Short mmCIF file of C-alpha atoms in Angstrom, two decimals:
data_model
loop_
_atom_site.label_atom_id
_atom_site.label_comp_id
_atom_site.label_asym_id
_atom_site.label_seq_id
_atom_site.Cartn_x
_atom_site.Cartn_y
_atom_site.Cartn_z
CA MET A 763 -0.07 -0.14 0.19
CA LYS A 764 2.91 2.24 0.90
CA LYS A 765 4.36 1.58 -2.52
CA LEU A 766 0.95 2.63 -4.17
CA ASN A 767 0.58 5.97 -2.64
CA THR A 768 4.37 6.81 -3.48
CA LEU A 769 3.58 5.72 -6.90
CA PHE A 770 0.47 8.12 -6.75
CA PHE A 771 2.10 10.81 -5.28
CA LEU A 772 4.72 10.61 -8.13
CA LEU A 773 1.86 10.56 -11.08
CA ALA A 774 0.29 13.60 -9.33
CA ALA A 775 3.59 15.55 -9.40
CA TYR A 776 3.95 14.51 -12.83
CA ALA A 777 0.55 15.57 -13.96
CA LEU A 778 1.09 18.84 -11.96
CA ASN A 779 4.66 19.62 -13.84
CA ALA A 780 3.14 18.32 -16.95
CA GLN A 781 5.46 19.68 -19.95
CA VAL A 782 3.38 19.49 -22.83
CA ILE A 783 0.07 21.85 -22.94
CA SER A 784 -2.43 21.13 -25.81
CA GLY A 785 -5.37 23.16 -26.52
CA THR A 786 -7.64 25.02 -28.87
CA VAL A 787 -8.02 28.85 -29.42
CA ILE A 788 -11.63 29.68 -29.92
CA SER A 789 -13.36 33.00 -30.55
CA LYS A 790 -16.18 33.99 -27.85
CA ASN A 791 -18.74 35.59 -29.68
CA GLU A 792 -18.76 33.40 -32.50
CA ASN A 793 -17.76 30.22 -30.92
CA GLN A 794 -15.18 29.35 -33.58
CA PRO A 795 -11.98 28.18 -33.75
CA ILE A 796 -9.10 30.79 -34.70
CA PRO A 797 -6.42 29.27 -37.40
CA TYR A 798 -3.02 29.96 -37.57
CA VAL A 799 -2.68 31.54 -34.05
CA LYS A 800 1.17 32.88 -32.52
CA ILE A 801 0.94 30.98 -29.25
CA GLY A 802 4.35 32.04 -27.27
CA ILE A 803 6.01 32.75 -24.15
CA GLU A 804 6.24 36.51 -23.06
CA LYS A 805 10.18 37.83 -23.71
CA GLU A 806 11.05 34.31 -25.23
CA ASN A 807 11.91 32.73 -28.22
CA ALA A 808 9.80 29.83 -27.81
CA GLY A 809 6.21 29.12 -29.29
CA THR A 810 3.97 27.56 -31.94
CA VAL A 811 1.47 28.20 -34.34
CA SER A 812 -2.42 26.58 -34.29
CA ASP A 813 -3.48 24.54 -37.17
CA GLU A 814 -6.53 25.60 -39.42
CA LYS A 815 -8.61 24.49 -36.53
CA GLY A 816 -7.43 26.46 -34.25
CA ASN A 817 -5.43 23.30 -32.33
CA PHE A 818 -1.90 23.83 -30.84
CA SER A 819 0.31 22.02 -28.70
CA ILE A 820 3.43 23.80 -26.59
CA ASP A 821 6.41 22.37 -24.71
CA LEU A 822 6.77 24.55 -21.25
CA SER A 823 9.77 22.19 -20.26
CA GLY A 824 12.13 24.34 -17.67
CA LEU A 825 10.44 27.44 -17.86
CA ASP A 826 9.70 29.65 -15.03
CA SER A 827 6.37 28.98 -13.80
CA SER A 828 5.73 32.96 -13.51
CA LYS A 829 6.13 33.40 -17.22
CA LYS A 830 3.15 34.19 -19.13
CA LEU A 831 1.88 32.54 -22.31
CA ARG A 832 1.02 35.18 -24.55
CA ILE A 833 -1.63 35.22 -27.84
CA GLU A 834 -2.20 38.39 -29.76
CA VAL A 835 -4.53 38.28 -32.83
CA PRO A 836 -5.93 41.56 -34.45
CA GLY A 837 -9.39 41.95 -33.64
CA TYR A 838 -9.35 40.15 -30.39
CA GLU A 839 -8.32 41.26 -26.97
CA PRO A 840 -4.83 40.09 -25.82
CA TYR A 841 -4.34 36.74 -24.26
CA ALA A 842 -2.15 36.44 -21.19
CA GLU A 843 -1.82 33.60 -18.70
CA THR A 844 0.72 32.32 -16.43
CA VAL A 845 2.74 28.70 -17.07
CA GLN A 846 2.03 27.81 -13.66
CA ASN A 847 -1.68 28.18 -14.20
CA LEU A 848 -1.58 26.41 -17.43
CA LYS A 849 0.09 23.26 -16.14
CA LYS A 850 -2.63 22.73 -13.50
CA GLN A 851 -5.12 22.11 -16.26
CA GLY A 852 -5.15 19.63 -19.45
CA HIS A 853 -6.74 20.49 -22.26
CA GLN A 854 -6.88 24.10 -22.99
CA GLN A 855 -9.68 26.06 -24.48
CA ILE A 856 -8.49 29.51 -24.87
CA ILE A 857 -11.28 31.89 -25.37
CA LEU A 858 -10.51 34.85 -27.18
CA LYS A 859 -12.74 38.10 -26.69
CA GLU A 860 -13.42 40.05 -29.65
CA LYS A 861 -12.67 43.88 -29.45
CA THR A 862 -15.59 46.17 -29.78
CA LYS A 863 -14.96 48.89 -31.75
CA ASP A 864 -16.03 52.55 -31.16
CA ILE A 865 -17.48 53.90 -33.95
CA LYS A 866 -17.56 58.01 -34.52
CA GLU A 867 -18.97 60.28 -36.52
CA VAL A 868 -16.57 61.30 -39.42
CA THR A 869 -16.64 64.55 -41.44
CA ILE A 870 -15.45 63.40 -44.91
CA LYS A 871 -13.32 66.03 -46.74
CA VAL A 872 -12.48 65.76 -50.48
CA LYS A 873 -8.60 65.79 -50.44
CA LYS A 874 -6.08 65.48 -53.37
CA LEU A 875 -4.05 62.32 -52.77
CA VAL A 876 -0.88 61.49 -54.47
CA ASP A 877 1.17 57.81 -55.00
CA LYS A 878 4.09 57.08 -53.54
CA ASN A 879 6.28 53.99 -53.04
CA TRP A 880 8.49 53.57 -49.90
CA GLY A 881 10.70 50.90 -48.89
CA VAL A 882 13.39 48.52 -50.09
CA ASN A 883 12.53 48.06 -53.98
CA THR A 884 15.59 45.82 -54.82
CA LYS A 885 15.22 42.89 -56.96
CA THR A 886 18.84 41.37 -56.69
CA LYS A 887 19.44 37.83 -56.37
CA HIS A 888 23.11 38.35 -55.30
CA VAL A 889 21.88 39.45 -51.39
CA LEU A 890 19.16 37.19 -50.07
CA TYR A 891 16.79 36.50 -47.25
CA SER A 892 16.50 32.76 -46.70
CA VAL A 893 13.13 30.81 -45.82
CA ASN A 894 14.09 27.37 -45.36
CA PRO A 895 11.87 25.23 -43.19
CA GLN A 896 14.27 22.14 -43.36
CA LEU A 897 17.56 23.75 -42.78
CA LYS A 898 16.26 25.59 -39.41
CA LYS A 899 12.73 25.30 -38.23
CA ASP A 900 13.41 27.96 -35.09
CA ASP A 901 14.76 30.36 -37.56
CA PHE A 902 11.65 29.67 -40.05
CA ILE A 903 9.00 30.54 -37.84
CA GLY A 904 10.72 33.86 -36.78
CA GLU A 905 9.15 37.39 -37.95
CA THR A 906 11.10 40.02 -40.00
CA ALA A 907 9.96 43.54 -40.06
CA LEU A 908 11.07 46.93 -41.78
CA GLU A 909 10.75 50.30 -40.62
CA PHE A 910 8.90 53.28 -42.58
CA ASN A 911 8.07 56.72 -41.39
CA ALA A 912 5.00 58.85 -42.93
CA SER A 913 5.21 62.70 -42.35
CA ARG A 914 1.69 63.02 -43.26
CA ARG A 915 -1.13 60.96 -42.94
CA SER A 916 -1.15 57.83 -45.26
CA LYS A 917 -3.23 55.19 -46.59
CA ILE A 918 -1.45 51.85 -47.75
CA LYS A 919 -2.30 50.52 -50.70
CA ASN A 920 -0.92 47.29 -51.55
CA ILE A 921 2.25 45.90 -49.76
CA ASN A 922 5.07 44.49 -52.25
CA LEU A 923 7.62 41.36 -51.40
CA ASN A 924 10.28 41.17 -53.78
CA ILE A 925 11.05 37.15 -54.11
CA ALA A 926 14.23 36.33 -56.16
CA SER A 927 12.99 32.47 -56.25
CA TYR A 928 10.08 30.16 -55.21
CA THR A 929 10.14 26.53 -54.63
CA SER A 930 7.57 24.69 -52.94
CA ASP A 931 5.14 21.73 -52.93
CA LYS A 932 1.88 23.46 -51.91
CA PRO A 933 0.72 26.97 -51.08
CA VAL A 934 3.15 28.84 -48.43
CA LEU A 935 1.27 30.28 -45.65
CA MET A 936 2.43 33.86 -44.16
CA ARG A 937 0.90 36.70 -42.34
CA TYR A 938 1.45 40.28 -42.77
CA SER A 939 1.39 42.42 -39.43
CA ILE A 940 1.66 46.34 -39.00
CA TYR A 941 3.47 47.56 -35.53
CA LYS A 942 3.12 50.82 -34.02
CA GLU A 943 6.88 52.19 -33.14
CA LYS A 944 8.46 52.39 -29.56
CA ASN A 945 12.04 53.48 -28.52
CA GLY A 946 12.97 52.81 -32.00
CA PHE A 947 11.11 48.97 -32.32
CA PRO A 948 8.12 47.47 -33.18
CA ASP A 949 5.27 47.43 -30.52
CA GLN A 950 1.63 46.75 -30.87
CA ASN A 951 -0.22 45.63 -34.10
CA ILE A 952 -2.53 48.15 -35.42
CA LEU A 953 -4.58 45.74 -37.70
CA ASP A 954 -8.13 45.54 -36.92
CA GLU A 955 -8.31 42.09 -38.84
CA GLU A 956 -5.67 39.25 -39.67
CA ILE A 957 -3.51 39.38 -43.06
CA THR A 958 -2.94 35.90 -43.83
CA VAL A 959 -1.82 34.78 -47.19
CA SER A 960 -1.35 31.52 -48.78
CA LEU A 961 1.38 32.42 -51.80
CA THR A 962 1.53 30.42 -54.48
CA LYS A 963 4.37 30.76 -57.38
CA GLU A 964 1.69 32.04 -59.92
CA MET A 965 0.62 35.05 -57.80
CA ILE A 966 4.60 36.23 -57.91
CA LYS A 967 4.63 38.69 -61.03
CA ASP A 968 8.22 39.92 -62.27
CA GLY A 969 9.58 38.93 -59.02
CA THR A 970 7.12 40.35 -56.88
CA PHE A 971 3.96 39.39 -54.86
CA THR A 972 1.46 42.47 -54.34
CA LEU A 973 -0.79 42.34 -51.71
CA ASP A 974 -3.76 44.75 -52.13
CA VAL A 975 -4.70 46.12 -48.91
CA SER A 976 -6.83 49.12 -50.19
CA ASP A 977 -10.14 47.54 -48.72
CA GLN A 978 -8.55 47.23 -45.40
CA ASN A 979 -8.53 51.07 -44.74
CA ILE A 980 -5.06 51.22 -43.14
CA TRP A 981 -4.23 54.58 -42.22
CA VAL A 982 -0.60 55.59 -41.09
CA GLN A 983 1.34 58.51 -39.60
CA GLY A 984 4.74 58.67 -38.03
CA LYS A 985 7.22 55.87 -37.81
CA PHE A 986 5.99 52.26 -38.40
CA PHE A 987 6.59 48.82 -38.93
CA ILE A 988 5.48 46.16 -41.41
CA GLY A 989 6.25 42.68 -40.39
CA ILE A 990 5.93 39.19 -42.53
CA GLN A 991 6.26 35.81 -40.81
CA PHE A 992 5.88 32.54 -42.13
CA LEU A 993 3.56 30.19 -40.47
CA LYS A 994 3.41 26.68 -41.76
CA GLU A 995 6.29 24.35 -42.84
CA PHE A 996 6.08 23.37 -46.30
CA GLU A 997 8.83 21.06 -48.65
CA GLY A 998 10.71 23.96 -50.43
CA ARG A 999 12.34 27.05 -49.98
CA ILE A 1000 12.03 30.90 -50.49
CA PHE A 1001 14.39 33.55 -51.29
CA ILE A 1002 13.39 37.06 -50.83
CA SER A 1003 15.96 39.76 -52.41
CA ALA A 1004 17.39 41.91 -49.67
CA ALA A 1005 19.51 45.01 -49.55
CA LEU A 1006 23.02 45.52 -48.20
CA PHE A 1007 23.70 48.01 -45.24
CA ARG A 1008 20.04 48.48 -44.39
CA THR A 1009 18.31 48.09 -40.94
CA GLY A 1010 16.05 45.49 -40.36
CA PHE A 1011 14.05 43.80 -37.29
CA LEU A 1012 13.90 40.39 -36.46
CA ARG A 1013 12.47 38.26 -33.31
CA ARG A 1014 11.05 34.92 -32.77
CA PHE A 1015 7.49 34.66 -31.41
CA TYR A 1016 7.38 37.02 -28.64
CA GLY A 1017 10.85 37.78 -27.71
CA GLU A 1018 12.46 40.53 -27.95
CA TRP A 1019 12.69 42.32 -31.54
CA LYS A 1020 16.85 43.18 -32.27
CA LYS A 1021 17.87 45.02 -35.22
CA THR A 1022 19.93 43.79 -38.03
CA THR A 1023 22.03 46.34 -39.76
CA LEU A 1024 23.82 44.61 -42.34
CA ALA A 1025 21.09 43.97 -44.78
CA ALA A 1026 17.35 44.50 -44.84
CA PRO A 1027 14.16 42.11 -46.78
CA ALA A 1028 12.94 43.66 -50.28
CA ILE A 1029 9.53 45.10 -48.39
CA ASN A 1030 7.69 48.02 -50.21
CA ILE A 1031 4.31 49.92 -49.88
CA ASP A 1032 1.98 52.02 -52.66
CA VAL A 1033 0.57 54.41 -50.51
CA LYS A 1034 -1.86 57.46 -50.95
CA VAL A 1035 -0.44 60.26 -49.39
CA ASP A 1036 -2.04 64.05 -48.81
CA LYS A 1037 -0.40 66.35 -51.07
CA SER A 1038 -0.13 69.13 -48.69
CA GLY A 1039 2.31 67.38 -46.52
CA LYS A 1040 5.12 69.73 -46.19
CA ASN A 1041 8.18 67.43 -45.19
CA THR A 1042 8.68 65.44 -48.23
CA LYS A 1043 12.13 64.36 -46.89
CA ASP A 1044 10.53 62.36 -44.05
CA GLU A 1045 8.57 60.96 -46.62
CA ALA A 1046 11.35 59.68 -48.79
CA SER A 1047 13.29 58.25 -45.77
CA ALA A 1048 10.10 55.89 -45.16
CA SER A 1049 12.40 53.08 -47.11
CA GLY A 1050 13.05 52.14 -43.36
CA ASP A 1051 16.99 53.15 -44.63
CA ASP A 1052 19.30 55.89 -43.59
CA LEU A 1053 21.87 54.97 -46.00
CA GLU A 1054 19.31 55.64 -48.76
CA GLY A 1055 21.13 57.09 -51.89
CA LEU A 1056 24.38 56.36 -50.22
CA ILE A 1057 24.60 52.49 -50.99
CA SER A 1058 23.47 51.79 -54.42
CA ASP A 1059 22.54 47.88 -55.83
CA ILE A 1060 25.36 46.69 -57.15
CA SER A 1061 24.37 43.09 -57.61
CA GLN A 1062 24.33 43.36 -61.77
CA TYR A 1063 27.46 44.50 -61.64
CA LYS A 1064 28.74 41.94 -59.31
CA ILE A 1065 27.11 39.07 -61.42
CA ALA A 1066 28.88 40.42 -64.43
CA SER A 1067 32.29 40.79 -62.77
CA GLU A 1068 31.92 37.20 -61.51
CA SER A 1069 31.20 36.02 -65.30
CA SER A 1070 34.47 37.85 -66.63
CA VAL A 1071 38.18 36.47 -66.88
CA TYR A 1072 39.45 38.90 -64.59
CA GLY A 1073 40.24 37.34 -60.99
CA LYS A 1074 41.26 33.82 -62.47
CA ASN A 1075 42.85 34.46 -65.44
CA GLU A 1076 46.00 31.65 -64.92
CA SER A 1077 47.72 32.65 -68.01
CA SER A 1078 47.87 36.31 -66.71
CA GLY A 1079 48.05 35.61 -62.90
CA GLY A 1080 50.91 35.36 -60.54
CA TYR A 1081 51.88 35.18 -56.83
CA LEU A 1082 54.43 37.07 -55.07
CA GLU A 1083 55.29 35.61 -51.25
CA VAL A 1084 55.78 38.53 -48.83
CA LYS A 1085 55.73 38.36 -44.95
CA ASP A 1086 52.85 36.53 -44.02
CA THR A 1087 50.94 36.82 -47.06
CA LYS A 1088 50.60 35.44 -50.80
CA LEU A 1089 49.83 38.37 -52.70
CA TYR A 1090 47.99 37.44 -55.89
CA TYR A 1091 48.01 39.82 -59.14
CA GLU A 1092 47.25 39.70 -62.81
CA ILE A 1093 48.73 41.66 -65.75
CA TYR A 1094 47.50 43.16 -69.00
CA GLY A 1095 48.83 44.78 -72.02
CA GLU A 1096 51.92 46.86 -72.51
CA GLY A 1097 53.72 50.15 -71.91
CA GLU A 1098 53.89 52.48 -68.63
CA PRO A 1099 52.79 50.40 -65.42
CA LEU A 1100 49.53 51.34 -64.07
CA PHE A 1101 48.46 49.39 -60.66
CA LEU A 1102 44.71 49.28 -60.02
CA LEU A 1103 43.71 48.65 -56.43
CA HIS A 1104 40.49 47.66 -55.23
CA GLY A 1105 38.22 48.85 -52.35
CA ASN A 1106 37.73 47.21 -49.16
CA SER A 1107 36.30 43.52 -49.35
CA GLY A 1108 36.78 43.85 -53.16
CA SER A 1109 39.07 42.12 -55.44
CA ILE A 1110 40.64 42.03 -59.23
CA LYS A 1111 37.34 41.66 -60.70
CA ASP A 1112 36.02 44.29 -59.63
CA PHE A 1113 38.01 46.24 -62.48
CA TYR A 1114 36.38 44.35 -65.28
CA GLN A 1115 35.28 47.37 -67.08
CA GLN A 1116 38.47 49.15 -66.50
CA ILE A 1117 41.04 46.77 -67.62
CA PRO A 1118 40.10 46.03 -71.59
CA VAL A 1119 40.30 49.71 -71.90
CA LEU A 1120 43.31 50.86 -69.99
CA SER A 1121 45.46 47.80 -70.88
CA LYS A 1122 45.41 49.11 -74.55
CA GLN A 1123 47.77 51.60 -73.73
CA PHE A 1124 49.47 50.62 -70.29
CA LYS A 1125 50.43 47.97 -68.41
CA VAL A 1126 47.86 47.26 -66.04
CA ILE A 1127 48.82 45.62 -62.81
CA VAL A 1128 45.83 44.73 -61.12
CA VAL A 1129 46.47 43.12 -57.42
CA ASP A 1130 44.28 41.39 -55.12
CA THR A 1131 45.15 43.43 -51.67
CA ARG A 1132 46.41 41.39 -48.69
CA GLY A 1133 43.72 39.19 -47.42
CA GLN A 1134 41.30 39.76 -50.00
CA GLY A 1135 40.30 38.22 -53.43
CA LYS A 1136 43.04 35.57 -53.87
CA SER A 1137 45.73 36.76 -51.99
CA ASN A 1138 46.21 35.03 -48.71
CA ASP A 1139 47.30 36.44 -45.29
CA THR A 1140 48.22 34.21 -42.35
CA SER A 1141 49.36 37.04 -39.87
CA LYS A 1142 47.00 37.78 -36.74
CA LYS A 1143 47.71 42.04 -36.65
CA ASP A 1144 45.49 44.40 -37.40
CA PHE A 1145 45.31 45.51 -41.30
CA THR A 1146 46.75 49.03 -41.98
CA TYR A 1147 46.89 51.04 -44.95
CA THR A 1148 50.56 51.84 -44.80
CA GLN A 1149 51.26 47.65 -45.02
CA PHE A 1150 48.96 47.37 -47.76
CA ALA A 1151 51.39 50.47 -49.69
CA GLN A 1152 54.39 48.28 -48.60
CA ASP A 1153 52.77 45.35 -50.31
CA ILE A 1154 52.29 47.32 -53.76
CA LYS A 1155 56.04 48.46 -53.44
CA ALA A 1156 57.10 44.73 -52.93
CA LEU A 1157 55.13 43.82 -56.12
CA ALA A 1158 56.62 46.83 -57.77
CA ASP A 1159 60.18 46.10 -57.38
CA HIS A 1160 59.51 42.41 -57.91
CA LEU A 1161 58.24 43.11 -61.36
CA GLY A 1162 61.13 45.67 -61.94
CA LEU A 1163 59.39 48.58 -61.96
CA LYS A 1164 61.18 51.51 -60.59
CA LYS A 1165 58.20 54.32 -61.41
CA ILE A 1166 54.23 53.46 -61.23
CA ASN A 1167 51.30 54.85 -61.67
CA ILE A 1168 48.25 54.00 -59.56
CA ALA A 1169 44.37 54.41 -59.86
CA GLY A 1170 42.77 53.36 -56.36
CA TRP A 1171 39.21 53.10 -55.35
CA SER A 1172 38.06 53.60 -52.19
CA ASP A 1173 40.46 51.61 -50.05
CA GLY A 1174 42.98 51.27 -52.62
CA GLY A 1175 42.91 54.95 -52.93
CA ILE A 1176 43.87 55.58 -49.53
CA THR A 1177 46.40 52.82 -50.37
CA GLY A 1178 48.12 54.86 -53.12
CA LEU A 1179 47.95 58.10 -51.14
CA GLU A 1180 50.15 56.11 -48.58
CA PHE A 1181 52.13 55.23 -51.35
CA ALA A 1182 52.59 58.60 -52.50
CA ILE A 1183 53.75 59.42 -48.86
CA LYS A 1184 56.24 57.03 -48.06
CA TYR A 1185 57.65 56.22 -51.60
CA PRO A 1186 57.37 59.47 -53.65
CA GLU A 1187 60.20 58.88 -56.02
CA ASN A 1188 58.29 55.63 -57.15
CA LEU A 1189 55.43 57.46 -57.79
CA ASP A 1190 54.39 59.09 -61.05
CA LYS A 1191 50.88 59.80 -61.03
CA LEU A 1192 47.65 59.26 -58.81
CA ILE A 1193 44.19 58.50 -59.36
CA ILE A 1194 42.22 58.40 -56.29
CA ILE A 1195 38.12 57.49 -56.52
CA GLY A 1196 36.29 57.76 -53.52
CA ALA A 1197 38.98 58.11 -50.59
CA ASN A 1198 39.47 59.63 -47.36
CA THR A 1199 42.36 60.67 -45.01
CA PHE A 1200 40.82 60.16 -41.73
CA PRO A 1201 37.71 58.15 -40.69
CA SER A 1202 35.52 61.25 -40.15
CA GLY A 1203 35.68 62.10 -43.71
CA VAL A 1204 32.97 59.06 -44.22
CA ASP A 1205 29.17 59.55 -44.02
CA GLU A 1206 28.39 59.24 -40.48
CA ARG A 1207 25.57 57.13 -41.62
CA LEU A 1208 27.80 54.55 -42.66
CA THR A 1209 30.09 55.00 -39.83
CA SER A 1210 27.17 54.06 -37.68
CA HIS A 1211 26.27 51.03 -39.95
CA MET A 1212 29.86 49.54 -39.66
CA LYS A 1213 30.22 49.69 -36.15
CA ASN A 1214 27.21 47.40 -35.80
CA GLN A 1215 28.85 45.31 -38.32
CA LEU A 1216 31.87 44.93 -36.42
CA LEU A 1217 30.13 44.44 -33.08
CA VAL A 1218 28.25 41.37 -34.61
CA LEU A 1219 31.25 40.14 -36.09
CA ASN A 1220 32.75 40.26 -32.72
CA MET A 1221 29.73 38.58 -31.19
CA GLU A 1222 30.25 35.77 -33.61
CA ASN A 1223 33.53 35.18 -33.53
CA LYS A 1224 33.83 32.97 -36.53
CA PRO A 1225 37.55 32.02 -37.67
CA GLU A 1226 36.26 32.13 -41.18
CA LYS A 1227 35.13 35.90 -40.99
CA PHE A 1228 38.93 37.00 -39.10
CA ASN A 1229 39.54 38.80 -42.22
CA GLU A 1230 36.27 40.46 -42.44
CA ARG A 1231 36.48 41.77 -38.96
CA ARG A 1232 40.04 43.35 -39.64
CA LEU A 1233 39.00 45.33 -42.58
CA VAL A 1234 35.85 46.64 -41.03
CA LYS A 1235 37.76 47.48 -37.79
CA MET A 1236 40.73 49.09 -40.41
CA MET A 1237 38.05 51.20 -42.19
CA LEU A 1238 36.59 52.65 -38.60
CA ASN A 1239 40.21 53.35 -37.30
CA GLU A 1240 42.05 54.38 -40.61
CA PRO A 1241 43.44 56.35 -42.29
CA HIS A 1242 45.05 58.97 -40.37
CA ILE A 1243 47.07 61.34 -43.17
CA SER A 1244 47.31 64.78 -41.81
CA THR A 1245 47.41 67.84 -44.49
CA LYS A 1246 50.83 68.30 -43.73
CA ASP A 1247 51.08 64.50 -45.11
CA LEU A 1248 49.37 65.77 -48.26
CA ASN A 1249 51.24 69.02 -48.67
CA LYS A 1250 54.20 66.77 -49.01
CA ILE A 1251 52.64 64.78 -52.43
CA GLN A 1252 54.40 66.27 -55.36
CA SER A 1253 52.83 63.97 -57.88
CA PRO A 1254 50.15 64.91 -59.87
CA VAL A 1255 46.90 63.52 -58.85
CA LEU A 1256 43.52 63.38 -59.90
CA VAL A 1257 40.76 63.64 -56.89
CA ILE A 1258 37.40 61.78 -57.87
CA ALA A 1259 34.36 61.52 -55.88
CA GLY A 1260 30.25 61.15 -56.53
CA ASP A 1261 28.26 63.95 -55.48
CA GLN A 1262 26.11 61.17 -53.51
CA ASP A 1263 29.25 59.34 -52.26
CA VAL A 1264 29.79 57.86 -48.62
CA ILE A 1265 32.66 60.12 -48.90
CA LYS A 1266 32.07 63.48 -47.53
CA GLN A 1267 32.14 66.21 -50.34
CA ASP A 1268 34.07 68.82 -48.31
CA HIS A 1269 36.41 66.02 -47.48
CA THR A 1270 37.34 65.48 -50.94
CA GLU A 1271 37.43 68.79 -51.62
CA MET A 1272 39.61 69.50 -48.82
CA MET A 1273 42.14 66.55 -49.88
CA ALA A 1274 42.39 68.15 -53.45
CA LYS A 1275 43.14 71.69 -52.19
CA GLU A 1276 45.88 70.34 -49.98
CA MET A 1277 47.95 68.59 -52.51
CA PRO A 1278 49.92 71.03 -54.58
CA HIS A 1279 49.38 69.51 -58.04
CA ALA A 1280 45.49 68.00 -57.51
CA GLU A 1281 42.75 68.18 -59.80
CA LEU A 1282 39.34 67.41 -58.76
CA LYS A 1283 36.23 66.20 -60.48
CA ILE A 1284 32.84 65.38 -58.80
CA TYR A 1285 30.44 63.21 -60.58
CA LYS A 1286 27.03 64.20 -61.16
CA ASN A 1287 24.51 61.39 -60.10
CA ALA A 1288 27.20 59.49 -58.96
CA THR A 1289 27.56 57.29 -55.67
CA HIS A 1290 30.54 55.36 -54.21
CA MET A 1291 30.32 52.91 -57.21
CA ILE A 1292 31.73 54.94 -59.94
CA PRO A 1293 34.06 52.39 -61.56
CA PHE A 1294 30.86 50.34 -61.82
CA GLU A 1295 27.99 52.99 -62.66
CA HIS A 1296 30.12 55.36 -64.42
CA ALA A 1297 32.82 53.18 -66.14
CA ASP A 1298 33.19 54.90 -69.66
CA GLU A 1299 33.51 58.30 -68.07
CA LEU A 1300 35.70 57.00 -65.21
CA ASN A 1301 38.00 55.24 -68.07
CA ALA A 1302 37.99 58.42 -70.27
CA ASP A 1303 38.90 60.86 -67.22
CA ILE A 1304 41.94 58.03 -66.36
CA LEU A 1305 43.63 58.17 -69.92
CA LYS A 1306 43.41 61.76 -70.43
CA PHE A 1307 44.81 62.65 -67.00
CA LEU A 1308 47.82 59.90 -67.49
CA GLY A 1309 48.08 61.25 -71.23
CA LYS A 1310 48.94 64.80 -69.98
#
């Protein structure tokens, strides 16, 4: 009998601390199940989604009993119950109460509304947000969001999602949410009704799925967020286009929202805006990205460069072993030597539009900078531009070149300046494109993103990203070229930048002014990507300058 009593108490204790709770979510007024409800633990990354009949099962193992299970559905009052109370019961019937709507008398005024499109519009297939249930289920059921900012009251007509690739054995269930902003993060959902879509391949037109929400009467003003979440597993995967260096937001269930500054999904919206809106700048910034106009979509150029022979041409390539590294280079053409130096995290192939033109008149030497492209680096020290300049001098000496020309883009331009200061007798002419002489010469918005990028890289601490960390750190901390250093440069220098460059224009103008024999050219309607986007003009300018 004593053993039976012990067994009884053990079973009772097990029942009291049941780990898995099952139930059904039902609407109070209609007494009908509510399908695809997100059920999770407050401020935790744990949860589940109910099925089409409102049924769910959730594992509460190891959770603090004081934690609350949370359910929020547009059109219903929020539901919360402690884990302790839930464990005391068996099958749960969770009843959600419909929200009451106060319909106020509205005076309708005729307004002139204009069409606008805000958000991330890229359709790149180079930078992608992956939805793959088989790869990692926890991440698959997470939610991603993009920030917008409407200066005037605006009505959302369409929500557009740019999808680069769609593979699925059945329609893919996804949910849209629209959130208010609080302390820079998504907060309460402003929708009165659920927006759930069964997405099929046929619904994607020209790489975009357009959801018409004009009948939902969704009006917004100020900061808000649009979120998307995939609700049901499927066989296959979806790739959503994404934009680099744009801020997105991520969370799992009811966990904390987190910023991601490396890339954001291509969500954009069509809206109707009151024409009397005064602050058009705010409306333009509704893209949810503070680098709009600074970093353009260069995916088409990256794809073209990858398909070129440059950077992998064994017949023109070679290696030079210097301390801690093997520098890879390629040589094209005959004539005066012209070194082409790429930007941070770039490679030889970035000059795929320059090499065939310039090599007709010059011996073009293109180099993968230390730790980038095919140039290996085994050192553990921080990268420096002075070190990069030493590598170029070592390669010039190896090739028997006493005097060289340099055309450097971005970091390559900084390396060119360091070379001019350290080895003046070995430099003939210098062209710098989008370069800076100290860190504050870079737009603060990009600097802020790089700081966040370095923070993420340091937190990940992945060995395979060691070089990437060193490159970002170098951009944040270097260079430190003084005006006195610039004054010493006696070689002719052509200073080039875009009028929408990440390098501040007054900084570019200062560099040209401080070098005794410098010329300045600011390209119109140009970003930092001049060698890609203005290749013909750049090639002509380089040839003209070197031919003087």
